[in-house]
C-alpha cells in the first residue's frame, strides 16, 4: 500500500475509457480524491474500444464473478444519467437456438442464471418471435430471455462518471500521451507524459488494448492480445420504421445468434450486426496510430467486406427482412482478449503500486472498477477474483506466442458451447510430467490445465470396466468421460493405483525465519518437529480463504508447501521478509506420484529399508527415503480416502520412480489412474477443492475447514477477522448432497432449490462409484444444510431430487487411511 495516508494517496489512472472513468468514480467515492486520469485522445470519446463499443450487457455466464461484475454494471449504469437519459437501457437479451446442441446449452445457461441470481426464462419459437417479429421462427428450437440485460451507453456513462469524480476532486486530462513510468526502490513514483510528469503513489493501467504498451514502460507483462471484431450497420429497415422512441435507440432485446457467432441490436430504424465468425485479426498495439493520425479513430479499422459476407447471408437466413437491405457501413473494431478470456487485474509484485485493470469489456466495466477500487483502498476486493488475478498465469503461459495463440482462440470461442472440461487444442503438449511416455503407452486420455497434460483415464484399463453397471449418461455428461474411470476408482479402493500428482504446485520455503513466516501467513499451527505435515489455510485479512495448503516440515528451517496456483506463490513472495526467508517454486524441477489403495504398503515397503508401518510412519508425516535407486520425499497423505503416500523426487529421476513402482506393483494388480476417478474419490471423502468449493468469499467455518484454524497459536493473517465466528454462527455452509435417484448426475454450477426456490448452487459434483450414486457439494443457507433436508438440483431444466447428507460419505472413522 501507499507510504502516505490512504486518503492522501496520489493515484494516476492511464486511460479514460469506461474502465478508467468508472475506477475514478469508485475511488473518489471511497475518499481517495487525489486522482488524475490521463488520456491520450480527446474526451469524452478518446478513440479506444469504449468509443465504438455496441454496449451489450449480458450478465449470465459460467463465471459467478463475471456475472457479478456485469450485474453491478447494470445496477450502476441504470442509476446514472447523461443528458436526461439513463446510461443503461434495460431492453433485455434474447439468445436463440437453431440447433439441438444450442437449445440444450440454453437450458444449461438458464440454470447458470438461476445459480447466480439473474432473471431469465426459456421461450418457445413463437414467444421469441413475439419479442423479435423479424425472426424466422421456423428455424428456431427456442430462446433464453433475460429481461434485465440491455444496452450500456458507454460514452455517456463516461461523461456522467467524469462529472461525479471531478466534483469530488479528481481531474481528467485529455491529450496527454504517456511516454514512461517512473520508479524507485521497487515502487512506482510517477507517470511521464508528453506534457509533463505526474507524481503518483499508485498508477493504474486501464489503457485497454494499449495495455501491453503501458506495461512495457513499467517492465510488467500484460498478457492480452488486441483483435479486430466486425460490426456493420444496415440501411434503414421498413420493419423498424417508427418502432423506437427518438430518444432511445432500441426497444427490442439484444439478439444473439450464437450458432453463427452473431449478435444484433437496434439503432433506431437500422440494425447493428456484430460478428465473431470471421478469421482472427490480431493487432499490434505498438503500431496503432494516434487519434489524430487515425482515419476514424485508433480502435476503428477499415471494414473487410469479404470477411463479413458469410455472416450477412446467415443474418438474412435468420431475419429474412434483411434480404431487401444491405450493409450501409461497417468497421473492424479493436478490443482485448486474454489466453483464457478473462480480465487481468491486480497490483504488480515487481513494481509495487502499479496496477492493471485490463482486458475488460463494457459488460463488466463498473463491476471490475468497484473490485479494483476496493482492492486499492481496503486491501481486498469484496468478491473472489482469482479467475482474473494477474498472477494466475504460469510462466509458460506468458510467452508472446502463447498469448497470441490462445488470445486468438478466445476470440473464436466467444460464442462456442464450451464444456467445463474442454481442453485447449494448441499449443499442446506444453508441459508434461516425467511419466508422460509411460502414460502414452497406457493410452492416457489427456486433458489440460495450467499448460499441464493431465491423464483423466487410461485405455489400458478398459478390460477392468467390462461388465460394470453404471448410469447411462447424456451427451453433455458423457463428454470427456469414460466408464474406465469407474474401474480405476474401484481398483484404488480394492488394490492400489498410481496417480500423477506432478501438476500439484510445490513451493520450498527456507531460511532462519521460515517457521515464523509460515506461522504468520497460515491458519494452523506449524510449530511441530521436522517430519510433520499439516493441512492449513492461507487467509486474507478479512478471514476469506485464499488457498489451502499442505505444509511438510522437512528440516528446522526447510518446508515443502503443496499449493494451488501461481497466485499462492505471489502472495507468499509479497509478504516474505527480505533476507530471512526464501520462497521458490520447485514444481518444474520435481515430480510426484500418489500411491494409494489398501495394498499401497505392500507395494512400497519392499522397495525401502525404512519402516513404512503405520506405527513407524503415521498419517500426516513426512520422511526422506529411497525406493530402489531413487531418493524420495514421502508424505503420508491421501486425497482419495485410502492408505498411501505422495512420493516426490527430482524430475530427472521421475521415470525411474514410475518404473520402479510399476514393476513392484505388478504382483498386486497396480494400475495407473486418472483425474476422473480422483475427483469421484475425493468427493466421497469430502475433500474440498479450492477455487471450486471455497474462495476468498468464504470463511473456514462456512466451508467446513474450521479444524485448520488455531487462534491459540498466536497472530496470523485473518485471525482477528475470525474472532467470534464458528460453524454455529455461519449463515451459509458448504453442504454435501446425494442424489436420490442412483442413475442421476450433475456436473457443477447448477442451482439448488429449497422449497422450490433457488437457494444456492453446486460447486463440485461427480458420480460416487463406491457409493453407487451422484454426489454434489453446494453452498446453501445454514437453515437448509441440516442432514436429511430435501432439495432439488436443476440440471438442463430437469429438477433432480437430492438430500443433504452427513459427511464424509466414505469411511467416516478414517480406518482405511490410518492402518
PDB file of N, CA, C and O in Angstrom, residues 654-723:
ATOM      1  N   UNK A 654      12.249 -39.086 -12.268  1.00  0.00           N
ATOM      2  CA  UNK A 654      10.831 -39.405 -12.253  1.00  0.00           C
ATOM      3  C   UNK A 654      10.482 -40.675 -13.000  1.00  0.00           C
ATOM      4  O   UNK A 654       9.713 -41.517 -12.495  1.00  0.00           O
ATOM      5  N   UNK A 655      11.019 -40.832 -14.183  1.00  0.00           N
ATOM      6  CA  UNK A 655      10.683 -42.018 -14.964  1.00  0.00           C
ATOM      7  C   UNK A 655      11.171 -43.282 -14.265  1.00  0.00           C
ATOM      8  O   UNK A 655      10.477 -44.318 -14.274  1.00  0.00           O
ATOM      9  N   UNK A 656      12.322 -43.206 -13.625  1.00  0.00           N
ATOM     10  CA  UNK A 656      12.835 -44.368 -12.897  1.00  0.00           C
ATOM     11  C   UNK A 656      11.927 -44.680 -11.702  1.00  0.00           C
ATOM     12  O   UNK A 656      11.680 -45.859 -11.390  1.00  0.00           O
ATOM     13  N   UNK A 657      11.409 -43.652 -11.039  1.00  0.00           N
ATOM     14  CA  UNK A 657      10.487 -43.889  -9.930  1.00  0.00           C
ATOM     15  C   UNK A 657       9.225 -44.582 -10.416  1.00  0.00           C
ATOM     16  O   UNK A 657       8.751 -45.544  -9.797  1.00  0.00           O
ATOM     17  N   UNK A 658       8.661 -44.097 -11.515  1.00  0.00           N
ATOM     18  CA  UNK A 658       7.451 -44.732 -12.065  1.00  0.00           C
ATOM     19  C   UNK A 658       7.715 -46.202 -12.373  1.00  0.00           C
ATOM     20  O   UNK A 658       6.937 -47.082 -11.974  1.00  0.00           O
ATOM     21  N   UNK A 659       8.823 -46.479 -13.065  1.00  0.00           N
ATOM     22  CA  UNK A 659       9.111 -47.856 -13.458  1.00  0.00           C
ATOM     23  C   UNK A 659       9.351 -48.748 -12.250  1.00  0.00           C
ATOM     24  O   UNK A 659       8.951 -49.923 -12.237  1.00  0.00           O
ATOM     25  N   UNK A 660       9.986 -48.190 -11.239  1.00  0.00           N
ATOM     26  CA  UNK A 660      10.227 -48.964 -10.021  1.00  0.00           C
ATOM     27  C   UNK A 660       8.914 -49.354  -9.349  1.00  0.00           C
ATOM     28  O   UNK A 660       8.715 -50.511  -8.952  1.00  0.00           O
ATOM     29  N   UNK A 661       8.033 -48.396  -9.215  1.00  0.00           N
ATOM     30  CA  UNK A 661       6.740 -48.672  -8.593  1.00  0.00           C
ATOM     31  C   UNK A 661       5.880 -49.595  -9.454  1.00  0.00           C
ATOM     32  O   UNK A 661       5.186 -50.481  -8.941  1.00  0.00           O
ATOM     33  N   UNK A 662       5.924 -49.379 -10.745  1.00  0.00           N
ATOM     34  CA  UNK A 662       5.111 -50.200 -11.652  1.00  0.00           C
ATOM     35  C   UNK A 662       5.541 -51.665 -11.596  1.00  0.00           C
ATOM     36  O   UNK A 662       4.695 -52.571 -11.499  1.00  0.00           O
ATOM     37  N   UNK A 663       6.830 -51.888 -11.625  1.00  0.00           N
ATOM     38  CA  UNK A 663       7.315 -53.263 -11.607  1.00  0.00           C
ATOM     39  C   UNK A 663       7.003 -53.929 -10.277  1.00  0.00           C
ATOM     40  O   UNK A 663       6.555 -55.088 -10.224  1.00  0.00           O
ATOM     41  N   UNK A 664       7.209 -53.183  -9.184  1.00  0.00           N
ATOM     42  CA  UNK A 664       6.932 -53.759  -7.867  1.00  0.00           C
ATOM     43  C   UNK A 664       5.442 -53.990  -7.656  1.00  0.00           C
ATOM     44  O   UNK A 664       5.046 -54.866  -6.875  1.00  0.00           O
ATOM     45  N   UNK A 665       4.612 -53.207  -8.335  1.00  0.00           N
ATOM     46  CA  UNK A 665       3.171 -53.315  -8.123  1.00  0.00           C
ATOM     47  C   UNK A 665       2.481 -54.348  -8.977  1.00  0.00           C
ATOM     48  O   UNK A 665       1.283 -54.627  -8.764  1.00  0.00           O
ATOM     49  N   UNK A 666       3.169 -54.931  -9.914  1.00  0.00           N
ATOM     50  CA  UNK A 666       2.504 -55.870 -10.836  1.00  0.00           C
ATOM     51  C   UNK A 666       1.860 -57.025 -10.093  1.00  0.00           C
ATOM     52  O   UNK A 666       0.747 -57.449 -10.393  1.00  0.00           O
ATOM     53  N   UNK A 667       2.567 -57.543  -9.087  1.00  0.00           N
ATOM     54  CA  UNK A 667       2.011 -58.684  -8.353  1.00  0.00           C
ATOM     55  C   UNK A 667       0.809 -58.297  -7.500  1.00  0.00           C
ATOM     56  O   UNK A 667       0.043 -59.153  -7.061  1.00  0.00           O
ATOM     57  N   UNK A 668       0.610 -56.983  -7.309  1.00  0.00           N
ATOM     58  CA  UNK A 668      -0.517 -56.503  -6.514  1.00  0.00           C
ATOM     59  C   UNK A 668      -1.646 -55.959  -7.383  1.00  0.00           C
ATOM     60  O   UNK A 668      -2.614 -55.402  -6.866  1.00  0.00           O
ATOM     61  N   UNK A 669      -1.502 -56.101  -8.694  1.00  0.00           N
ATOM     62  CA  UNK A 669      -2.544 -55.609  -9.594  1.00  0.00           C
ATOM     63  C   UNK A 669      -2.569 -54.105  -9.726  1.00  0.00           C
ATOM     64  O   UNK A 669      -3.635 -53.510  -9.931  1.00  0.00           O
ATOM     65  N   UNK A 670      -1.410 -53.448  -9.643  1.00  0.00           N
ATOM     66  CA  UNK A 670      -1.358 -51.994  -9.721  1.00  0.00           C
ATOM     67  C   UNK A 670      -1.864 -51.505 -11.069  1.00  0.00           C
ATOM     68  O   UNK A 670      -1.678 -52.167 -12.100  1.00  0.00           O
ATOM     69  N   UNK A 671      -2.503 -50.358 -11.062  1.00  0.00           N
ATOM     70  CA  UNK A 671      -2.902 -49.689 -12.292  1.00  0.00           C
ATOM     71  C   UNK A 671      -2.474 -48.227 -12.206  1.00  0.00           C
ATOM     72  O   UNK A 671      -2.149 -47.721 -11.128  1.00  0.00           O
ATOM     73  N   UNK A 672      -2.465 -47.566 -13.335  1.00  0.00           N
ATOM     74  CA  UNK A 672      -2.385 -46.115 -13.366  1.00  0.00           C
ATOM     75  C   UNK A 672      -3.804 -45.585 -13.413  1.00  0.00           C
ATOM     76  O   UNK A 672      -4.656 -46.135 -14.110  1.00  0.00           O
ATOM     77  N   UNK A 673      -4.098 -44.554 -12.658  1.00  0.00           N
ATOM     78  CA  UNK A 673      -5.452 -43.996 -12.598  1.00  0.00           C
ATOM     79  C   UNK A 673      -5.399 -42.497 -12.842  1.00  0.00           C
ATOM     80  O   UNK A 673      -4.378 -41.841 -12.605  1.00  0.00           O
ATOM     81  N   UNK A 674      -6.534 -41.948 -13.312  1.00  0.00           N
ATOM     82  CA  UNK A 674      -6.551 -40.563 -13.742  1.00  0.00           C
ATOM     83  C   UNK A 674      -7.410 -39.654 -12.893  1.00  0.00           C
ATOM     84  O   UNK A 674      -8.007 -40.053 -11.884  1.00  0.00           O
ATOM     85  N   UNK A 675      -7.502 -38.396 -13.335  1.00  0.00           N
ATOM     86  CA  UNK A 675      -8.193 -37.358 -12.581  1.00  0.00           C
ATOM     87  C   UNK A 675      -9.693 -37.613 -12.458  1.00  0.00           C
ATOM     88  O   UNK A 675     -10.321 -37.162 -11.508  1.00  0.00           O
ATOM     89  N   UNK A 676     -10.275 -38.299 -13.409  1.00  0.00           N
ATOM     90  CA  UNK A 676     -11.716 -38.547 -13.341  1.00  0.00           C
ATOM     91  C   UNK A 676     -12.051 -39.407 -12.125  1.00  0.00           C
ATOM     92  O   UNK A 676     -12.962 -39.088 -11.352  1.00  0.00           O
ATOM     93  N   UNK A 677     -11.307 -40.499 -11.935  1.00  0.00           N
ATOM     94  CA  UNK A 677     -11.501 -41.329 -10.744  1.00  0.00           C
ATOM     95  C   UNK A 677     -11.139 -40.548  -9.488  1.00  0.00           C
ATOM     96  O   UNK A 677     -11.824 -40.623  -8.461  1.00  0.00           O
ATOM     97  N   UNK A 678     -10.058 -39.787  -9.544  1.00  0.00           N
ATOM     98  CA  UNK A 678      -9.594 -38.999  -8.408  1.00  0.00           C
ATOM     99  C   UNK A 678     -10.694 -38.071  -7.896  1.00  0.00           C
ATOM    100  O   UNK A 678     -10.935 -37.971  -6.686  1.00  0.00           O
ATOM    101  N   UNK A 679     -11.375 -37.372  -8.819  1.00  0.00           N
ATOM    102  CA  UNK A 679     -12.397 -36.416  -8.402  1.00  0.00           C
ATOM    103  C   UNK A 679     -13.563 -37.119  -7.726  1.00  0.00           C
ATOM    104  O   UNK A 679     -14.114 -36.627  -6.736  1.00  0.00           O
ATOM    105  N   UNK A 680     -13.941 -38.273  -8.228  1.00  0.00           N
ATOM    106  CA  UNK A 680     -15.016 -39.040  -7.606  1.00  0.00           C
ATOM    107  C   UNK A 680     -14.617 -39.467  -6.193  1.00  0.00           C
ATOM    108  O   UNK A 680     -15.391 -39.320  -5.238  1.00  0.00           O
ATOM    109  N   UNK A 681     -13.419 -39.973  -6.042  1.00  0.00           N
ATOM    110  CA  UNK A 681     -12.959 -40.478  -4.751  1.00  0.00           C
ATOM    111  C   UNK A 681     -12.820 -39.359  -3.729  1.00  0.00           C
ATOM    112  O   UNK A 681     -13.175 -39.525  -2.552  1.00  0.00           O
ATOM    113  N   UNK A 682     -12.329 -38.202  -4.167  1.00  0.00           N
ATOM    114  CA  UNK A 682     -12.132 -37.110  -3.193  1.00  0.00           C
ATOM    115  C   UNK A 682     -13.474 -36.558  -2.727  1.00  0.00           C
ATOM    116  O   UNK A 682     -13.613 -36.139  -1.575  1.00  0.00           O
ATOM    117  N   UNK A 683     -14.509 -36.575  -3.591  1.00  0.00           N
ATOM    118  CA  UNK A 683     -15.820 -36.107  -3.152  1.00  0.00           C
ATOM    119  C   UNK A 683     -16.475 -37.118  -2.218  1.00  0.00           C
ATOM    120  O   UNK A 683     -17.191 -36.721  -1.284  1.00  0.00           O
ATOM    121  N   UNK A 684     -16.253 -38.401  -2.446  1.00  0.00           N
ATOM    122  CA  UNK A 684     -16.760 -39.395  -1.499  1.00  0.00           C
ATOM    123  C   UNK A 684     -16.174 -39.160  -0.114  1.00  0.00           C
ATOM    124  O   UNK A 684     -16.835 -39.400   0.907  1.00  0.00           O
ATOM    125  N   UNK A 685     -14.951 -38.670  -0.083  1.00  0.00           N
ATOM    126  CA  UNK A 685     -14.271 -38.429   1.194  1.00  0.00           C
ATOM    127  C   UNK A 685     -14.526 -37.021   1.722  1.00  0.00           C
ATOM    128  O   UNK A 685     -14.160 -36.706   2.862  1.00  0.00           O
ATOM    129  N   UNK A 686     -15.123 -36.161   0.924  1.00  0.00           N
ATOM    130  CA  UNK A 686     -15.459 -34.820   1.394  1.00  0.00           C
ATOM    131  C   UNK A 686     -14.323 -33.826   1.340  1.00  0.00           C
ATOM    132  O   UNK A 686     -14.378 -32.783   2.005  1.00  0.00           O
ATOM    133  N   UNK A 687     -13.288 -34.097   0.545  1.00  0.00           N
ATOM    134  CA  UNK A 687     -12.174 -33.167   0.450  1.00  0.00           C
ATOM    135  C   UNK A 687     -12.527 -32.000  -0.464  1.00  0.00           C
ATOM    136  O   UNK A 687     -13.030 -32.184  -1.564  1.00  0.00           O
ATOM    137  N   UNK A 688     -12.228 -30.799  -0.008  1.00  0.00           N
ATOM    138  CA  UNK A 688     -12.549 -29.590  -0.747  1.00  0.00           C
ATOM    139  C   UNK A 688     -11.513 -29.306  -1.840  1.00  0.00           C
ATOM    140  O   UNK A 688     -10.342 -29.639  -1.700  1.00  0.00           O
ATOM    141  N   UNK A 689     -11.974 -28.644  -2.895  1.00  0.00           N
ATOM    142  CA  UNK A 689     -11.070 -28.158  -3.939  1.00  0.00           C
ATOM    143  C   UNK A 689     -11.144 -26.638  -3.929  1.00  0.00           C
ATOM    144  O   UNK A 689     -12.192 -26.063  -4.248  1.00  0.00           O
ATOM    145  N   UNK A 690     -10.019 -26.002  -3.562  1.00  0.00           N
ATOM    146  CA  UNK A 690     -10.026 -24.552  -3.542  1.00  0.00           C
ATOM    147  C   UNK A 690     -10.239 -24.014  -4.961  1.00  0.00           C
ATOM    148  O   UNK A 690      -9.760 -24.576  -5.941  1.00  0.00           O
ATOM    149  N   UNK A 691     -10.961 -22.894  -5.043  1.00  0.00           N
ATOM    150  CA  UNK A 691     -11.284 -22.308  -6.337  1.00  0.00           C
ATOM    151  C   UNK A 691     -12.595 -22.810  -6.888  1.00  0.00           C
ATOM    152  O   UNK A 691     -13.219 -22.151  -7.716  1.00  0.00           O
ATOM    153  N   UNK A 692     -13.023 -23.977  -6.440  1.00  0.00           N
ATOM    154  CA  UNK A 692     -14.322 -24.524  -6.814  1.00  0.00           C
ATOM    155  C   UNK A 692     -15.265 -24.496  -5.614  1.00  0.00           C
ATOM    156  O   UNK A 692     -16.343 -23.914  -5.674  1.00  0.00           O
ATOM    157  N   UNK A 693     -14.850 -25.143  -4.538  1.00  0.00           N
ATOM    158  CA  UNK A 693     -15.713 -25.279  -3.364  1.00  0.00           C
ATOM    159  C   UNK A 693     -15.598 -24.108  -2.401  1.00  0.00           C
ATOM    160  O   UNK A 693     -16.523 -23.837  -1.636  1.00  0.00           O
ATOM    161  N   UNK A 694     -14.474 -23.442  -2.401  1.00  0.00           N
ATOM    162  CA  UNK A 694     -14.273 -22.339  -1.451  1.00  0.00           C
ATOM    163  C   UNK A 694     -13.296 -21.342  -2.041  1.00  0.00           C
ATOM    164  O   UNK A 694     -12.383 -21.701  -2.791  1.00  0.00           O
ATOM    165  N   UNK A 695     -13.512 -20.054  -1.722  1.00  0.00           N
ATOM    166  CA  UNK A 695     -12.695 -18.957  -2.224  1.00  0.00           C
ATOM    167  C   UNK A 695     -12.593 -17.900  -1.131  1.00  0.00           C
ATOM    168  O   UNK A 695     -13.007 -18.114   0.005  1.00  0.00           O
ATOM    169  N   UNK A 696     -12.086 -16.733  -1.510  1.00  0.00           N
ATOM    170  CA  UNK A 696     -11.973 -15.642  -0.544  1.00  0.00           C
ATOM    171  C   UNK A 696     -13.336 -15.152  -0.067  1.00  0.00           C
ATOM    172  O   UNK A 696     -13.415 -14.437   0.942  1.00  0.00           O
ATOM    173  N   UNK A 697     -14.396 -15.516  -0.745  1.00  0.00           N
ATOM    174  CA  UNK A 697     -15.728 -15.094  -0.318  1.00  0.00           C
ATOM    175  C   UNK A 697     -16.251 -15.930   0.848  1.00  0.00           C
ATOM    176  O   UNK A 697     -17.323 -15.644   1.389  1.00  0.00           O
ATOM    177  N   UNK A 698     -15.508 -16.962   1.228  1.00  0.00           N
ATOM    178  CA  UNK A 698     -15.968 -17.877   2.275  1.00  0.00           C
ATOM    179  C   UNK A 698     -14.954 -17.931   3.410  1.00  0.00           C
ATOM    180  O   UNK A 698     -13.741 -17.881   3.175  1.00  0.00           O
ATOM    181  N   UNK A 699     -15.458 -18.076   4.636  1.00  0.00           N
ATOM    182  CA  UNK A 699     -14.533 -18.259   5.749  1.00  0.00           C
ATOM    183  C   UNK A 699     -14.434 -19.753   6.082  1.00  0.00           C
ATOM    184  O   UNK A 699     -15.228 -20.569   5.591  1.00  0.00           O
ATOM    185  N   UNK A 700     -13.448 -20.144   6.877  1.00  0.00           N
ATOM    186  CA  UNK A 700     -13.213 -21.575   7.121  1.00  0.00           C
ATOM    187  C   UNK A 700     -14.389 -22.298   7.762  1.00  0.00           C
ATOM    188  O   UNK A 700     -14.614 -23.487   7.479  1.00  0.00           O
ATOM    189  N   UNK A 701     -15.125 -21.621   8.605  1.00  0.00           N
ATOM    190  CA  UNK A 701     -16.232 -22.278   9.303  1.00  0.00           C
ATOM    191  C   UNK A 701     -17.389 -22.539   8.356  1.00  0.00           C
ATOM    192  O   UNK A 701     -18.054 -23.577   8.429  1.00  0.00           O
ATOM    193  N   UNK A 702     -17.635 -21.619   7.455  1.00  0.00           N
ATOM    194  CA  UNK A 702     -18.662 -21.838   6.440  1.00  0.00           C
ATOM    195  C   UNK A 702     -18.282 -22.993   5.523  1.00  0.00           C
ATOM    196  O   UNK A 702     -19.129 -23.784   5.099  1.00  0.00           O
ATOM    197  N   UNK A 703     -16.993 -23.088   5.200  1.00  0.00           N
ATOM    198  CA  UNK A 703     -16.521 -24.082   4.231  1.00  0.00           C
ATOM    199  C   UNK A 703     -16.269 -25.452   4.845  1.00  0.00           C
ATOM    200  O   UNK A 703     -15.903 -26.394   4.130  1.00  0.00           O
ATOM    201  N   UNK A 704     -16.425 -25.574   6.156  1.00  0.00           N
ATOM    202  CA  UNK A 704     -16.211 -26.860   6.792  1.00  0.00           C
ATOM    203  C   UNK A 704     -14.762 -27.217   7.014  1.00  0.00           C
ATOM    204  O   UNK A 704     -14.426 -28.391   7.179  1.00  0.00           O
ATOM    205  N   UNK A 705     -13.885 -26.216   7.030  1.00  0.00           N
ATOM    206  CA  UNK A 705     -12.461 -26.468   7.287  1.00  0.00           C
ATOM    207  C   UNK A 705     -11.987 -25.669   8.498  1.00  0.00           C
ATOM    208  O   UNK A 705     -10.807 -25.326   8.619  1.00  0.00           O
ATOM    209  N   UNK A 706     -12.898 -25.409   9.416  1.00  0.00           N
ATOM    210  CA  UNK A 706     -12.538 -24.686  10.634  1.00  0.00           C
ATOM    211  C   UNK A 706     -11.535 -25.421  11.499  1.00  0.00           C
ATOM    212  O   UNK A 706     -10.835 -24.802  12.310  1.00  0.00           O
ATOM    213  N   UNK A 707     -11.426 -26.741  11.325  1.00  0.00           N
ATOM    214  CA  UNK A 707     -10.438 -27.516  12.096  1.00  0.00           C
ATOM    215  C   UNK A 707      -9.017 -27.082  11.788  1.00  0.00           C
ATOM    216  O   UNK A 707      -8.090 -27.380  12.560  1.00  0.00           O
ATOM    217  N   UNK A 708      -8.806 -26.393  10.654  1.00  0.00           N
ATOM    218  CA  UNK A 708      -7.464 -25.946  10.275  1.00  0.00           C
ATOM    219  C   UNK A 708      -7.153 -24.553  10.800  1.00  0.00           C
ATOM    220  O   UNK A 708      -6.164 -23.942  10.393  1.00  0.00           O
ATOM    221  N   UNK A 709      -7.980 -24.034  11.691  1.00  0.00           N
ATOM    222  CA  UNK A 709      -7.763 -22.709  12.273  1.00  0.00           C
ATOM    223  C   UNK A 709      -7.404 -22.878  13.742  1.00  0.00           C
ATOM    224  O   UNK A 709      -8.152 -23.490  14.513  1.00  0.00           O
ATOM    225  N   UNK A 710      -6.259 -22.340  14.149  1.00  0.00           N
ATOM    226  CA  UNK A 710      -5.782 -22.444  15.522  1.00  0.00           C
ATOM    227  C   UNK A 710      -5.491 -21.049  16.075  1.00  0.00           C
ATOM    228  O   UNK A 710      -4.347 -20.598  16.106  1.00  0.00           O
ATOM    229  N   UNK A 711      -6.522 -20.338  16.521  1.00  0.00           N
ATOM    230  CA  UNK A 711      -6.300 -18.982  17.038  1.00  0.00           C
ATOM    231  C   UNK A 711      -5.327 -18.937  18.209  1.00  0.00           C
ATOM    232  O   UNK A 711      -4.625 -17.940  18.405  1.00  0.00           O
ATOM    233  N   UNK A 712      -5.260 -20.017  18.978  1.00  0.00           N
ATOM    234  CA  UNK A 712      -4.416 -20.014  20.173  1.00  0.00           C
ATOM    235  C   UNK A 712      -2.931 -19.985  19.847  1.00  0.00           C
ATOM    236  O   UNK A 712      -2.111 -19.692  20.729  1.00  0.00           O
ATOM    237  N   UNK A 713      -2.562 -20.272  18.608  1.00  0.00           N
ATOM    238  CA  UNK A 713      -1.130 -20.321  18.299  1.00  0.00           C
ATOM    239  C   UNK A 713      -0.500 -18.924  18.280  1.00  0.00           C
ATOM    240  O   UNK A 713       0.718 -18.791  18.296  1.00  0.00           O
ATOM    241  N   UNK A 714      -1.321 -17.887  18.186  1.00  0.00           N
ATOM    242  CA  UNK A 714      -0.801 -16.533  18.076  1.00  0.00           C
ATOM    243  C   UNK A 714      -1.314 -15.852  16.829  1.00  0.00           C
ATOM    244  O   UNK A 714      -2.191 -16.355  16.143  1.00  0.00           O
ATOM    245  N   UNK A 715      -0.746 -14.702  16.561  1.00  0.00           N
ATOM    246  CA  UNK A 715      -1.261 -13.880  15.460  1.00  0.00           C
ATOM    247  C   UNK A 715      -0.972 -14.510  14.107  1.00  0.00           C
ATOM    248  O   UNK A 715       0.085 -15.112  13.890  1.00  0.00           O
ATOM    249  N   UNK A 716      -1.939 -14.398  13.202  1.00  0.00           N
ATOM    250  CA  UNK A 716      -1.740 -14.774  11.802  1.00  0.00           C
ATOM    251  C   UNK A 716      -2.724 -13.980  10.961  1.00  0.00           C
ATOM    252  O   UNK A 716      -3.716 -13.439  11.471  1.00  0.00           O
ATOM    253  N   UNK A 717      -2.473 -13.908   9.671  1.00  0.00           N
ATOM    254  CA  UNK A 717      -3.323 -13.140   8.768  1.00  0.00           C
ATOM    255  C   UNK A 717      -4.745 -13.694   8.810  1.00  0.00           C
ATOM    256  O   UNK A 717      -4.965 -14.879   8.583  1.00  0.00           O
ATOM    257  N   UNK A 718      -5.703 -12.838   9.095  1.00  0.00           N
ATOM    258  CA  UNK A 718      -7.101 -13.234   9.146  1.00  0.00           C
ATOM    259  C   UNK A 718      -7.608 -13.623  10.515  1.00  0.00           C
ATOM    260  O   UNK A 718      -8.816 -13.807  10.704  1.00  0.00           O
ATOM    261  N   UNK A 719      -6.716 -13.767  11.479  1.00  0.00           N
ATOM    262  CA  UNK A 719      -7.125 -14.234  12.812  1.00  0.00           C
ATOM    263  C   UNK A 719      -8.138 -13.306  13.459  1.00  0.00           C
ATOM    264  O   UNK A 719      -9.181 -13.757  13.962  1.00  0.00           O
ATOM    265  N   UNK A 720      -7.860 -12.012  13.449  1.00  0.00           N
ATOM    266  CA  UNK A 720      -8.756 -11.070  14.117  1.00  0.00           C
ATOM    267  C   UNK A 720     -10.138 -11.069  13.468  1.00  0.00           C
ATOM    268  O   UNK A 720     -11.164 -10.958  14.153  1.00  0.00           O
ATOM    269  N   UNK A 721     -10.161 -11.200  12.148  1.00  0.00           N
ATOM    270  CA  UNK A 721     -11.438 -11.167  11.437  1.00  0.00           C
ATOM    271  C   UNK A 721     -12.317 -12.361  11.794  1.00  0.00           C
ATOM    272  O   UNK A 721     -13.550 -12.286  11.695  1.00  0.00           O
ATOM    273  N   UNK A 722     -11.694 -13.482  12.186  1.00  0.00           N
ATOM    274  CA  UNK A 722     -12.460 -14.689  12.509  1.00  0.00           C
ATOM    275  C   UNK A 722     -12.936 -14.722  13.961  1.00  0.00           C
ATOM    276  O   UNK A 722     -13.688 -15.636  14.330  1.00  0.00           O
ATOM    277  N   UNK A 723     -12.514 -13.761  14.743  1.00  0.00           N
ATOM    278  CA  UNK A 723     -12.914 -13.752  16.159  1.00  0.00           C
ATOM    279  C   UNK A 723     -14.439 -13.720  16.274  1.00  0.00           C
ATOM    280  O   UNK A 723     -15.111 -12.914  15.639  1.00  0.00           O
TER     281      UNK A 723
END
